[in-house]
mmCIF file of C-alpha atoms in Angstrom:
data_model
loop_
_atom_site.group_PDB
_atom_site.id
_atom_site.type_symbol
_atom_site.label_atom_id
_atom_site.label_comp_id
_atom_site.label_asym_id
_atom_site.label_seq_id
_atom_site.Cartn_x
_atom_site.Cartn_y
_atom_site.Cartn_z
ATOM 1 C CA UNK A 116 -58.362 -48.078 -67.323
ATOM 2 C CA UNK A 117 -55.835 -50.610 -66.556
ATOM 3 C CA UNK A 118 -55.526 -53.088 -63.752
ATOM 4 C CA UNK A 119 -52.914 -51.421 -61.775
ATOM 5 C CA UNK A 120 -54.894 -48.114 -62.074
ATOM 6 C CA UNK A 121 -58.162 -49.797 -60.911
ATOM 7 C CA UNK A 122 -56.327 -51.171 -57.964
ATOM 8 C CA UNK A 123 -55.296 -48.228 -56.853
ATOM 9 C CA UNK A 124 -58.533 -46.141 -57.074
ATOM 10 C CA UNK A 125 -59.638 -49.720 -55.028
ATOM 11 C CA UNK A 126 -56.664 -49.068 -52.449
ATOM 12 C CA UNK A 127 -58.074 -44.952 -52.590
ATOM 13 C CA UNK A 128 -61.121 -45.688 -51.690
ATOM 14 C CA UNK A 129 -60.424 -48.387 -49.181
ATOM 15 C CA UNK A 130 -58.182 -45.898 -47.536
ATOM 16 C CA UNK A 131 -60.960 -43.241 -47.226
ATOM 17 C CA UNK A 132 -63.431 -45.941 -45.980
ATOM 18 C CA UNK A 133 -61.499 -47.565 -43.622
ATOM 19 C CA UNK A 134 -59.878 -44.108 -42.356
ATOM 20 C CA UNK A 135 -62.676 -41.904 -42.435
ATOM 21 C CA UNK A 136 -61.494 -39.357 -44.661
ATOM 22 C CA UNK A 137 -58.317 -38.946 -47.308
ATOM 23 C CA UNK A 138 -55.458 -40.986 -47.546
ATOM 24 C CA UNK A 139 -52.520 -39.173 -45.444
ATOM 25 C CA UNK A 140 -49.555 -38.035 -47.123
ATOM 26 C CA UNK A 141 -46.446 -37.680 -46.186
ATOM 27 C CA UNK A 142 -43.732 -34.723 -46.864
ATOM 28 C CA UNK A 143 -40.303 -35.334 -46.256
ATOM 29 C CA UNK A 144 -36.976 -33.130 -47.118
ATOM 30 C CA UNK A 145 -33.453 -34.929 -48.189
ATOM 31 C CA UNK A 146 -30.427 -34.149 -49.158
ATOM 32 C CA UNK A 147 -28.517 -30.991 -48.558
ATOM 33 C CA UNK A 148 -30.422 -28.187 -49.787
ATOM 34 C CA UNK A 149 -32.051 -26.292 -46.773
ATOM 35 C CA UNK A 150 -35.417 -24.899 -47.978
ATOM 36 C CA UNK A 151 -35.153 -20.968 -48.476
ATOM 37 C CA UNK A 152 -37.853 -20.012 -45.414
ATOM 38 C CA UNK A 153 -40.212 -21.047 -43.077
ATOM 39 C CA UNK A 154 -42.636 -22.083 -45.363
ATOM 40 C CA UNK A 155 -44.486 -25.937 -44.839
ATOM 41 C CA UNK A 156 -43.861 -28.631 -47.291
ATOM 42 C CA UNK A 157 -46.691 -29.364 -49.462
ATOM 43 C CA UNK A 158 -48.809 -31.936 -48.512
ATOM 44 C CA UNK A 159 -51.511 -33.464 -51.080
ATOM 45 C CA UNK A 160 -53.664 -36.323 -49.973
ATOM 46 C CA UNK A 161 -52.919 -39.675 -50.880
ATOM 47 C CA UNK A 162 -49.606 -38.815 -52.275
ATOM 48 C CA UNK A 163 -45.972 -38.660 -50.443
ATOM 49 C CA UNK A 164 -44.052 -35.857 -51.259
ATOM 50 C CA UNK A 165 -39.923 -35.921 -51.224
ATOM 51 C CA UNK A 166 -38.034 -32.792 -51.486
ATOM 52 C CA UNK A 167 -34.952 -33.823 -53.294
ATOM 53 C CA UNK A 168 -31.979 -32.085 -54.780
ATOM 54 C CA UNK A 169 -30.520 -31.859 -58.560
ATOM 55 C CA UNK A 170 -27.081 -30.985 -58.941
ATOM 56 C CA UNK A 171 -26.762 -29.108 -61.976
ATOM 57 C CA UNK A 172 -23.884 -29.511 -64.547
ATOM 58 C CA UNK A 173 -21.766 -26.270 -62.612
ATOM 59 C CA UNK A 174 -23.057 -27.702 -59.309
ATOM 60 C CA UNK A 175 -25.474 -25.163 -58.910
ATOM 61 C CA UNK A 176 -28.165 -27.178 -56.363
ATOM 62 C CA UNK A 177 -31.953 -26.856 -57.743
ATOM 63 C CA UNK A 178 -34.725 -28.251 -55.357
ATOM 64 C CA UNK A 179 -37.095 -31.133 -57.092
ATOM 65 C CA UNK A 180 -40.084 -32.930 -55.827
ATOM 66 C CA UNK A 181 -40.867 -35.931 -56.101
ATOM 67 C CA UNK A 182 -44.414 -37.207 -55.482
ATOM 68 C CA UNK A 183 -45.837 -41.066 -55.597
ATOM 69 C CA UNK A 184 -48.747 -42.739 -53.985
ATOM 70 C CA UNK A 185 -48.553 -42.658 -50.496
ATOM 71 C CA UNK A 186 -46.153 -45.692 -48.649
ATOM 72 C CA UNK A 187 -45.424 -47.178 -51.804
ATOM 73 C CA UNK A 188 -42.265 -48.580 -52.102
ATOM 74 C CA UNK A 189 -41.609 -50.058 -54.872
ATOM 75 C CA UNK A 190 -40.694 -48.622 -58.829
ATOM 76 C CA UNK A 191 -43.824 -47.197 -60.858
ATOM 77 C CA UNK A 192 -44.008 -45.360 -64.056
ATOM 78 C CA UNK A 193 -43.258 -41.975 -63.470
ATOM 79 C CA UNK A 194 -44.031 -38.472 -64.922
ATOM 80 C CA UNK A 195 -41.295 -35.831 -65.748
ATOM 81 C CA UNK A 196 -43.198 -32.427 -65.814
ATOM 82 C CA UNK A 197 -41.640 -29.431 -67.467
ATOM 83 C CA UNK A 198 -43.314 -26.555 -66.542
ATOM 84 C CA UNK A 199 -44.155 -23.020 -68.192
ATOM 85 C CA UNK A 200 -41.880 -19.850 -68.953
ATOM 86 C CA UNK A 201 -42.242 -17.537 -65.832
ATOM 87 C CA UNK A 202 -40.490 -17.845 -62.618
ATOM 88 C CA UNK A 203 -43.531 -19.341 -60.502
ATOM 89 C CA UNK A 204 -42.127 -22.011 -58.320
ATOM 90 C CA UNK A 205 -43.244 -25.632 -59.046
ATOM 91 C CA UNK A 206 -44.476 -26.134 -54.970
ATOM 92 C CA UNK A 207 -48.274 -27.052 -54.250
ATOM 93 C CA UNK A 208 -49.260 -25.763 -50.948
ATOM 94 C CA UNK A 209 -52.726 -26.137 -49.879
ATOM 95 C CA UNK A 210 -53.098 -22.357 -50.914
ATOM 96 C CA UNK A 211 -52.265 -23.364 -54.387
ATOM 97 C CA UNK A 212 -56.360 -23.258 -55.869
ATOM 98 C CA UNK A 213 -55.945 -22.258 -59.631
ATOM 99 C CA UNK A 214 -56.190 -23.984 -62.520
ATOM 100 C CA UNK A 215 -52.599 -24.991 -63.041
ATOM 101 C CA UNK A 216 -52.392 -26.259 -59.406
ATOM 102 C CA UNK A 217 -55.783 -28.235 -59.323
ATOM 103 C CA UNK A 218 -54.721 -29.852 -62.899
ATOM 104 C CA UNK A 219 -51.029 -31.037 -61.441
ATOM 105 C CA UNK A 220 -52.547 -32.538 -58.109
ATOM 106 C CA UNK A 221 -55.222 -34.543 -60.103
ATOM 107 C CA UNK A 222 -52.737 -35.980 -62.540
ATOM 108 C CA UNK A 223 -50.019 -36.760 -59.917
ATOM 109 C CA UNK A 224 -52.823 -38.570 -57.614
ATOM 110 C CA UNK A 225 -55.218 -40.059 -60.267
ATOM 111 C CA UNK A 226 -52.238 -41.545 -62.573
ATOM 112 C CA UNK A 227 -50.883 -43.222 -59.623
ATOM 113 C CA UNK A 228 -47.387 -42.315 -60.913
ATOM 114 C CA UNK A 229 -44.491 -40.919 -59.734
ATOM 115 C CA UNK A 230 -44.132 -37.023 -60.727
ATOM 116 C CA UNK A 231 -41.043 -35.160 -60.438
ATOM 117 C CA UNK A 232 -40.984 -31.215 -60.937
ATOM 118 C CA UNK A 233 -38.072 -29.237 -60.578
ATOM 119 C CA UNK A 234 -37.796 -25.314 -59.709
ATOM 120 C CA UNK A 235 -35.630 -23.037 -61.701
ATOM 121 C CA UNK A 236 -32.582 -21.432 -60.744
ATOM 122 C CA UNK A 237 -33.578 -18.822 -58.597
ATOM 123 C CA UNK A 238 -36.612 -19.849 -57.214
ATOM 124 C CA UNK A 239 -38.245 -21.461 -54.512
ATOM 125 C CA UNK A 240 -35.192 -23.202 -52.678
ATOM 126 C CA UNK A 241 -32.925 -23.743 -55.788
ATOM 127 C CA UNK A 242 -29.925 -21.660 -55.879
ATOM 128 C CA UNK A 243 -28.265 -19.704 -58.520
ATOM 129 C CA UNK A 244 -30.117 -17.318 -60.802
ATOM 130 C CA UNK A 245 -32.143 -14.622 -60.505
ATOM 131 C CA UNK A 246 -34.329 -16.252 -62.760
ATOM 132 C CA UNK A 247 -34.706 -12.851 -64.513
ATOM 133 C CA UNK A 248 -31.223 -13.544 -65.910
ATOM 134 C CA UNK A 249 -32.087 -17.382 -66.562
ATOM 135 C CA UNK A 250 -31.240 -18.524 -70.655
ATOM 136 C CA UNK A 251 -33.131 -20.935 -72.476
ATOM 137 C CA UNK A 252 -29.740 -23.304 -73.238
ATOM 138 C CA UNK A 253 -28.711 -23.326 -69.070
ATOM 139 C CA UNK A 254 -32.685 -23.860 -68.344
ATOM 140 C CA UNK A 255 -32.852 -26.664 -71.024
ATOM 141 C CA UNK A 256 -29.383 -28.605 -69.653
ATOM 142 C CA UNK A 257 -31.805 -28.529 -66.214
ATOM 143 C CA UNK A 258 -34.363 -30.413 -67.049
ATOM 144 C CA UNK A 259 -32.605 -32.880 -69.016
ATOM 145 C CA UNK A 260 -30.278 -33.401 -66.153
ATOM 146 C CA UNK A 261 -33.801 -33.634 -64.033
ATOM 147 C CA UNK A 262 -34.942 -36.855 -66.281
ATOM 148 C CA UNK A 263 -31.638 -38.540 -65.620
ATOM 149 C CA UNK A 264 -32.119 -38.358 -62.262
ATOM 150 C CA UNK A 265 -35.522 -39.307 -62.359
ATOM 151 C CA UNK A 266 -34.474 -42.569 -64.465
ATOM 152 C CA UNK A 267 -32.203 -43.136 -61.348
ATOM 153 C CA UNK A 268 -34.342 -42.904 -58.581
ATOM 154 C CA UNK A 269 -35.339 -46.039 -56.274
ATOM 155 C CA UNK A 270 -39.025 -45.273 -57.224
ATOM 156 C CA UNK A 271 -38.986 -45.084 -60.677
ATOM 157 C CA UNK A 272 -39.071 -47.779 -63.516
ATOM 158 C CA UNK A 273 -36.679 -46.460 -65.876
ATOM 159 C CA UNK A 274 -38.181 -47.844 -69.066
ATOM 160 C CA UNK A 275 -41.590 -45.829 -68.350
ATOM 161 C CA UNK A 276 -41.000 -42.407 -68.681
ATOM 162 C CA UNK A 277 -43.525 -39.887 -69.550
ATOM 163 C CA UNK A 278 -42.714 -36.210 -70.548
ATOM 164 C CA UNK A 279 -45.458 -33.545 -69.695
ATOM 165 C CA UNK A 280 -44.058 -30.564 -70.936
ATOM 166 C CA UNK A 281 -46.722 -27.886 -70.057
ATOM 167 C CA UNK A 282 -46.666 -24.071 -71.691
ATOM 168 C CA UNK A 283 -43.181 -23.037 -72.272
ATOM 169 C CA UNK A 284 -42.184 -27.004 -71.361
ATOM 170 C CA UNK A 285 -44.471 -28.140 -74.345
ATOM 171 C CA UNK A 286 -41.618 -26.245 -76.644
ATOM 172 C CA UNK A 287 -39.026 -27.899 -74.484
ATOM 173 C CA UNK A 288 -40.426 -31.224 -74.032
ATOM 174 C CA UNK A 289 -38.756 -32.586 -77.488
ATOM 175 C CA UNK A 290 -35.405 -31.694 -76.591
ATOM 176 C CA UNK A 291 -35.627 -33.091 -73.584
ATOM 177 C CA UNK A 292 -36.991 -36.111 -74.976
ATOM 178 C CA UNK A 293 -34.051 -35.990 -77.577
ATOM 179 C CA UNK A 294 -32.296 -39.284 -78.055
ATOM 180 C CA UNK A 295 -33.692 -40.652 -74.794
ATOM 181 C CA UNK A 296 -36.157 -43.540 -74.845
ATOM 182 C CA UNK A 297 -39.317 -41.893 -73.081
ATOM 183 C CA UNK A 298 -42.817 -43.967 -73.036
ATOM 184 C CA UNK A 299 -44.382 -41.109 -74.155
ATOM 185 C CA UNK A 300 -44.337 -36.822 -74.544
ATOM 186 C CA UNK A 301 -47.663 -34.790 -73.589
ATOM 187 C CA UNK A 302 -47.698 -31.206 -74.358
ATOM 188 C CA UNK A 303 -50.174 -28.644 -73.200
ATOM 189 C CA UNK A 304 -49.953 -25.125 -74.577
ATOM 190 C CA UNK A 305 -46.746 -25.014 -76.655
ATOM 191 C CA UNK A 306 -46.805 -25.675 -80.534
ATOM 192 C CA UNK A 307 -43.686 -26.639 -82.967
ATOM 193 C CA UNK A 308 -43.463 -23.193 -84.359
ATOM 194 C CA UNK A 309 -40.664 -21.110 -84.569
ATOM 195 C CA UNK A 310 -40.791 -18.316 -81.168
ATOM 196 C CA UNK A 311 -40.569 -15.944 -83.694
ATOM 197 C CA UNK A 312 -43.914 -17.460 -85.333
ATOM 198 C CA UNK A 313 -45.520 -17.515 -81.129
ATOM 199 C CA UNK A 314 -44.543 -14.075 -80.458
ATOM 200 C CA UNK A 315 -46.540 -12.501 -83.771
ATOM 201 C CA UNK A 316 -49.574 -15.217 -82.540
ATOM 202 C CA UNK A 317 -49.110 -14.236 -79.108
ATOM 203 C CA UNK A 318 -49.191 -10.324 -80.196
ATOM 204 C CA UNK A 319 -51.718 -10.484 -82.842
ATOM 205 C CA UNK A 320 -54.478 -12.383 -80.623
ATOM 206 C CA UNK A 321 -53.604 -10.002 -78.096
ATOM 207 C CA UNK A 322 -54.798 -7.189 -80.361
ATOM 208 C CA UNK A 323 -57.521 -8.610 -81.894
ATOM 209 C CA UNK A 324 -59.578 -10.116 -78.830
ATOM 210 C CA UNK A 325 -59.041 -6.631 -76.548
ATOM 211 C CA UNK A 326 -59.881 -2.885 -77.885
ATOM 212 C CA UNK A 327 -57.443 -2.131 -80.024
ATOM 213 C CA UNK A 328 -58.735 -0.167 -83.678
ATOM 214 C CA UNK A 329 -59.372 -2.281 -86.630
ATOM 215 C CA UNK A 330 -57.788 0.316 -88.430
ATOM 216 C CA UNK A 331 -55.093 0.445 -86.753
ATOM 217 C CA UNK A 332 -54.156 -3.318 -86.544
ATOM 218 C CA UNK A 333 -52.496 -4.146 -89.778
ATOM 219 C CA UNK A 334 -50.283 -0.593 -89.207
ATOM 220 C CA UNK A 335 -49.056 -2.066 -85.973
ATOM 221 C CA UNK A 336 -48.399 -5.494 -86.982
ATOM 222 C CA UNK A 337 -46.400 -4.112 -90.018
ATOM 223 C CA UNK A 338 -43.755 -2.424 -87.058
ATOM 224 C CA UNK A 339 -44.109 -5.543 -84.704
ATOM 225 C CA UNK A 340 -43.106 -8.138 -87.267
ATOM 226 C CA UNK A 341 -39.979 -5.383 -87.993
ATOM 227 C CA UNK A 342 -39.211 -5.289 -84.543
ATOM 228 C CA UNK A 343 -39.208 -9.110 -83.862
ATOM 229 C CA UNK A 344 -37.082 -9.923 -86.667
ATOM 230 C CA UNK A 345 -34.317 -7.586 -85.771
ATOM 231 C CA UNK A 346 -34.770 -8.635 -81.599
ATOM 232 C CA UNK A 347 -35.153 -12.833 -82.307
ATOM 233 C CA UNK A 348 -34.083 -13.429 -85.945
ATOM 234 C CA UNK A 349 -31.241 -10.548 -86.232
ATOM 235 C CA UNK A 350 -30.395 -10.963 -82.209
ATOM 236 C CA UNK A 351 -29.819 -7.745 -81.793
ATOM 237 C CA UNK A 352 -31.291 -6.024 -78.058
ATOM 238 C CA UNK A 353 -34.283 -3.164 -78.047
ATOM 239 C CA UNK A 354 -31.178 -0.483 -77.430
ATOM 240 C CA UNK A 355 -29.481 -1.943 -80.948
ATOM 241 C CA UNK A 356 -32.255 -1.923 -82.822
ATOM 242 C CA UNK A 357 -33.104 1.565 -81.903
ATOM 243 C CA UNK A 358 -30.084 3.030 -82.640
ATOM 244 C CA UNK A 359 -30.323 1.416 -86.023
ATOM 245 C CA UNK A 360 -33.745 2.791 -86.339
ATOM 246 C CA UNK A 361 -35.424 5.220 -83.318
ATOM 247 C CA UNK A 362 -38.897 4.716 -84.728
ATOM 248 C CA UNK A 363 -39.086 0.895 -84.717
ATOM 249 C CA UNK A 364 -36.740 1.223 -81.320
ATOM 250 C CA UNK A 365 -40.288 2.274 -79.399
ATOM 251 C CA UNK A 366 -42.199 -0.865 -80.965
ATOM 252 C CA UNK A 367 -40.361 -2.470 -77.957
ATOM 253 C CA UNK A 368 -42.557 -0.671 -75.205
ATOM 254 C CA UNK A 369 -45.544 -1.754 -77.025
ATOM 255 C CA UNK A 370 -44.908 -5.617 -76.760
ATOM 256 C CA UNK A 371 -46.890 -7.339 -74.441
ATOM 257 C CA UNK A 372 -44.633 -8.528 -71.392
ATOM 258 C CA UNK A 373 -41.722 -5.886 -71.681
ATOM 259 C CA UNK A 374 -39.881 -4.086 -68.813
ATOM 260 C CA UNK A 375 -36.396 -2.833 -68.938
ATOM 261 C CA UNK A 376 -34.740 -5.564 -70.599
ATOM 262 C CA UNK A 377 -36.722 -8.299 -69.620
ATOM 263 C CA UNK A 378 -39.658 -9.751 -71.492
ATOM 264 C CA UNK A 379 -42.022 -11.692 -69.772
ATOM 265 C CA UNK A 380 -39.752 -11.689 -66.579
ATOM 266 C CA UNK A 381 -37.149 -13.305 -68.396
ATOM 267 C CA UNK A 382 -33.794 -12.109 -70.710
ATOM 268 C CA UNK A 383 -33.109 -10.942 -74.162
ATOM 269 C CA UNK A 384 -31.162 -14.182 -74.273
ATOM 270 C CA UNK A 385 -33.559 -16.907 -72.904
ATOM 271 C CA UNK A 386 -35.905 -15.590 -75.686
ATOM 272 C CA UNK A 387 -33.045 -15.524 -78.730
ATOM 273 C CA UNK A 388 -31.735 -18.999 -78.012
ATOM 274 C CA UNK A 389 -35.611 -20.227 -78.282
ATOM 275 C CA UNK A 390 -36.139 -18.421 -81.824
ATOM 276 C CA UNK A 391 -32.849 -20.720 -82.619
ATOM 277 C CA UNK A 392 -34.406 -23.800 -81.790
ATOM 278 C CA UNK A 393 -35.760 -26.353 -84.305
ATOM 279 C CA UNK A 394 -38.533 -28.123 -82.472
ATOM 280 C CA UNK A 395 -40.383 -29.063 -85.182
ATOM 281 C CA UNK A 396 -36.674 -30.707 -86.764
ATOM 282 C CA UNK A 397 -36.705 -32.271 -82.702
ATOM 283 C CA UNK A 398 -40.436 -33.645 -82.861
ATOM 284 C CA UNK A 399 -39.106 -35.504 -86.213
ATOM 285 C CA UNK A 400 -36.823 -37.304 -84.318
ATOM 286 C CA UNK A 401 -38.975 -38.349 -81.215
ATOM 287 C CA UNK A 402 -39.902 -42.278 -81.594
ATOM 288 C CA UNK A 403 -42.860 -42.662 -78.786
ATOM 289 C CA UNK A 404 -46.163 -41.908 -78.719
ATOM 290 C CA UNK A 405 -47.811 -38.302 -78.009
ATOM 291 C CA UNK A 406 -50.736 -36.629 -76.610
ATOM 292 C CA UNK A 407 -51.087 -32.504 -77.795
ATOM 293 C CA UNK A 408 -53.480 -30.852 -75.931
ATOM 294 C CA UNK A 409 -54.585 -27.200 -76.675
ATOM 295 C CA UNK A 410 -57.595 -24.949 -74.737
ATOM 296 C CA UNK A 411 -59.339 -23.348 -77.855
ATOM 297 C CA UNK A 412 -59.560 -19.819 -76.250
ATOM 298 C CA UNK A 413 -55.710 -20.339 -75.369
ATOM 299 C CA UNK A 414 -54.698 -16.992 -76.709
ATOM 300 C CA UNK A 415 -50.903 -17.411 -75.735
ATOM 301 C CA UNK A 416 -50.273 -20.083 -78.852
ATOM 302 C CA UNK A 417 -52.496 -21.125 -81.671
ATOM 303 C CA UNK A 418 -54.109 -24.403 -82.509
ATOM 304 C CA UNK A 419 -51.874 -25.178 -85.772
ATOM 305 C CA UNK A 420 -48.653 -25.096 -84.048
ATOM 306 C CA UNK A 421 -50.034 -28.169 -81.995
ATOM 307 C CA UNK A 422 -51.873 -29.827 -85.216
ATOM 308 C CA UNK A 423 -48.252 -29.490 -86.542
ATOM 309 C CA UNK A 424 -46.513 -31.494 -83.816
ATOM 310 C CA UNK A 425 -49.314 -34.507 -84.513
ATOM 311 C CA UNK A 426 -48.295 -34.243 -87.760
ATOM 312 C CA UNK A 427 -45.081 -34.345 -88.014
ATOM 313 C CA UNK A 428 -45.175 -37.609 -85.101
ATOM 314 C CA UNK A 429 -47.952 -39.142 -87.321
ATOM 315 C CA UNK A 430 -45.942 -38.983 -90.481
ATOM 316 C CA UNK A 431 -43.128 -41.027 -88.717
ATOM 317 C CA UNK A 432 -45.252 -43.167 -86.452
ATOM 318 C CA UNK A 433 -49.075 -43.240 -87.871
ATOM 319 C CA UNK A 434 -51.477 -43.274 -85.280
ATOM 320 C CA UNK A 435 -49.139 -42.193 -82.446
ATOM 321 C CA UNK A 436 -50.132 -38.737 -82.144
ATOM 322 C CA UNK A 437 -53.142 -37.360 -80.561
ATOM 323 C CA UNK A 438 -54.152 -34.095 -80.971
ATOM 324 C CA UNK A 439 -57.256 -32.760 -78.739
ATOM 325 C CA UNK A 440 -58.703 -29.297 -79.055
ATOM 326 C CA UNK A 441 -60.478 -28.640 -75.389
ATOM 327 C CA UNK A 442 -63.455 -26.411 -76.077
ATOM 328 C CA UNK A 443 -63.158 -23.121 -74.883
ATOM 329 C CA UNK A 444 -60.333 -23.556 -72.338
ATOM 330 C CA UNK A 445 -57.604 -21.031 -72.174
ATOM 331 C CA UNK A 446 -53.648 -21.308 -70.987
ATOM 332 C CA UNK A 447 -54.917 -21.483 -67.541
ATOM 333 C CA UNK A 448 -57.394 -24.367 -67.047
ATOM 334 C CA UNK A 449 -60.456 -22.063 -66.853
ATOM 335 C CA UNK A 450 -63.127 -21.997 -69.237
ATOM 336 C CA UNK A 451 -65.058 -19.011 -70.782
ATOM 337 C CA UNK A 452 -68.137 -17.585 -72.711
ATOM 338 C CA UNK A 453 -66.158 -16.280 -75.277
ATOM 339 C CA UNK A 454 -62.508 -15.687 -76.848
ATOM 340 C CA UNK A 455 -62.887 -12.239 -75.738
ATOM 341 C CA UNK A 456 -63.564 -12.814 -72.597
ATOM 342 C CA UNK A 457 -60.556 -15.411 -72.132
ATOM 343 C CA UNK A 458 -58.647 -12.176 -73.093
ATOM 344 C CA UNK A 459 -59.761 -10.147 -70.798
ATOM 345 C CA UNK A 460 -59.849 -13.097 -67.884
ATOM 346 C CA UNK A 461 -63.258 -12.399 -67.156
ATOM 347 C CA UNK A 462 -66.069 -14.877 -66.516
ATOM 348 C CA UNK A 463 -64.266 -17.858 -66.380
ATOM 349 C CA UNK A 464 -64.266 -20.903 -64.106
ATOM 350 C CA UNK A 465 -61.581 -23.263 -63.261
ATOM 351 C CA UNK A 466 -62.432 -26.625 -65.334
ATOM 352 C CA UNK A 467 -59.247 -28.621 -65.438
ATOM 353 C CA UNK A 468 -61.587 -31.685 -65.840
ATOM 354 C CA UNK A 469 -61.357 -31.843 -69.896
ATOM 355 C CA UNK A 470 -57.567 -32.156 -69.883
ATOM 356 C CA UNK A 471 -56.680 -34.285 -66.814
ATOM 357 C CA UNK A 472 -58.848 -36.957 -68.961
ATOM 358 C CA UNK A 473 -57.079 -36.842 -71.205
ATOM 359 C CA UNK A 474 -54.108 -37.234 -70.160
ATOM 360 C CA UNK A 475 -55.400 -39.987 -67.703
ATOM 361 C CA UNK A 476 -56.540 -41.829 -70.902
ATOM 362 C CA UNK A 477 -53.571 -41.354 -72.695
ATOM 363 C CA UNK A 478 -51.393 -42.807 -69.634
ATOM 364 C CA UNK A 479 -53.800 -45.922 -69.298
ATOM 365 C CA UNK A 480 -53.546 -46.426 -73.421
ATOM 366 C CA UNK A 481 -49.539 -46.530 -72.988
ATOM 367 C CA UNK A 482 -49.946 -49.255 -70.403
ATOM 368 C CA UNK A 483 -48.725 -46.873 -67.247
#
């Protein structure tokens, strides 16, 4: 742990001494974006929390929020966190208890960095969207604009940029990171395969770990590889495909995620722009150090696609990349008997422990 850190966990500690319980934390809102109801701003101990705005390249106003140790004034390392594919807002209210939540309080108060998250368009207070009509290319021009304006801010060192691209943001995290200089790129649940490659993981796990027939498994795999290579390779939309073919047209109803046109609350398009991404061709180009993190009962992805990004950074950069498999964690930060039971979210318990860690570790070896 390095100096800085150790003074701070001094200053924590102080603070709860001297106080008589946590650090207080402050929650302020700036800048022209009124919030979207009557809900509180978070509040996390020990941290101050500034509700900012982004200004998108068509103007469109998205809400961010910044959090760094409580009256600190001066420029720290900070942490750019690109979250996961659904339309869950980024916010941390007190109510906030799962895994996902727990994990992003710990890391934004034990690093003693600055965070900054950023909610899509369409959610929470940002404008624009729905984010049921939200494409990968519009969401991906976000988030980059998000780490300029991070590198801007009165709180931030500029030269000390981390990436934590979590879930979906693991598979954007390299093109965010593309052709800026970043301290470092962490990754939790999102490999460097092709979504095309995910989406027969995703659907195959799916199969195997729940009830469905032995027998039966290699027949429907057969029509669900079909079906994704017309709907993400070909680009063509569930109502195409059928008309091409009315058998394979139904394969689309037994997907995992589908309804009307949207799959996993999201567009055809968000999900044919990703299948024509090259993030392993992005991770080639990324010169910094990198932490890839993936639960072992994490039935969303697969452990190779995140042995792949180490890889390919290790090829470049030997010794750069870390790859760590967390025993029998899934997506969500919980922990289970079994892969089955991951599957079936049953008998698990929250353990973000493992991972923040790690990525605590990982900060202190980059000098943060």
């Amino acid at each position: 742990m390095g100096l800085r850190r150790v003074l701070l966990a001094s200053i924590w500690v102080s603070g709860l001494v001297l106080a008589g319980g946590p650090l207080a934390a402050d929650s302020t809102l700036v800048g022209d974006l009124p919030r979207a109801d009557e809900r509180p701003l978070e509040r996390i101990e020990g941290l101050d929390s500034i509700y900012g705005v982004l200004p998108s390249e068509d103007g469109t106003r998205l809400r961010t929020i910044l959090t760094k140790p409580g009256g600190h004034t001066g420029r720290l390392p900070a942490i750019l966190f690109v979250q996961w594919l659904s339309c869950d807002t980024i916010e941390l209210p007190e109510s906030a208890r799962g895994g996902w939540s727990r994990m992003m309080r710990r890391v934004a108060r034990e690093s003693g960095l600055v965070m900054m998250r950023t909610d899509k368009r369409g959610v929470g207070d940002s404008e624009g969207g729905p984010c049921s009509e939200l494409d990968y290319l519009t969401e991906l021009a976000d988030h980059r604009a998000a780490l300029r304006q991070l590198r801007e801010s009165e709180f931030v060192d500029p030269e000390r940029i981390v990436i934590f691209g979590a879930s979906m943001g693991g598979n954007y995290a390299p093109l965010v990171a593309r052709g800026e200089d970043v301290a470092g790129v962490i990754v939790w649940g999102g490999g460097a395969k092709t979504w095309f490659e995910r989406m027969m993981v995703f659907e195959r796990h799916y199969r195997e770990l729940t009830d469905q027939p032995a027998d039966s498994l290699a027949g429907e795999m057969k029509e669900i590889t079909a079906f994704l290579h017309h709907y993400l390779v070909r680009g063509l939309s569930p109502r195409q495909i059928a008309a091409e073919d009315p058998a394979l047209g139904q394969v689309w109803g037994e997907l995992v995620g589908t309804n009307g046109n949207l799959h996993y609350g999201r567009p055809l398009s968000f999900h044919q722009q990703a299948q024509q991404q090259d993030w392993a061709g992005a991770w080639n180009r990324i010169d910094a150090p990198a932490l890839i993190l993936y639960g072992e009962y994490d039935w969303f992805e697969d452990a190779a696609g995140h042995e792949l990004i180490a890889r390919i950074v290790n090829r470049n950069r030997p010794g750069t990349a870390r790859f760590r498999l967390i025993p029998r964690m899934d997506h969500h930060f919980s922990v289970f008997p079994t892969a089955e039971d991951a599957a079936r979210d049953r008998n698990g318990t929250v353990a973000e422990d493992p991972v923040v860690r790690e990525i605590l570790a990982f900060l202190s070896d980059l000098g943060l």
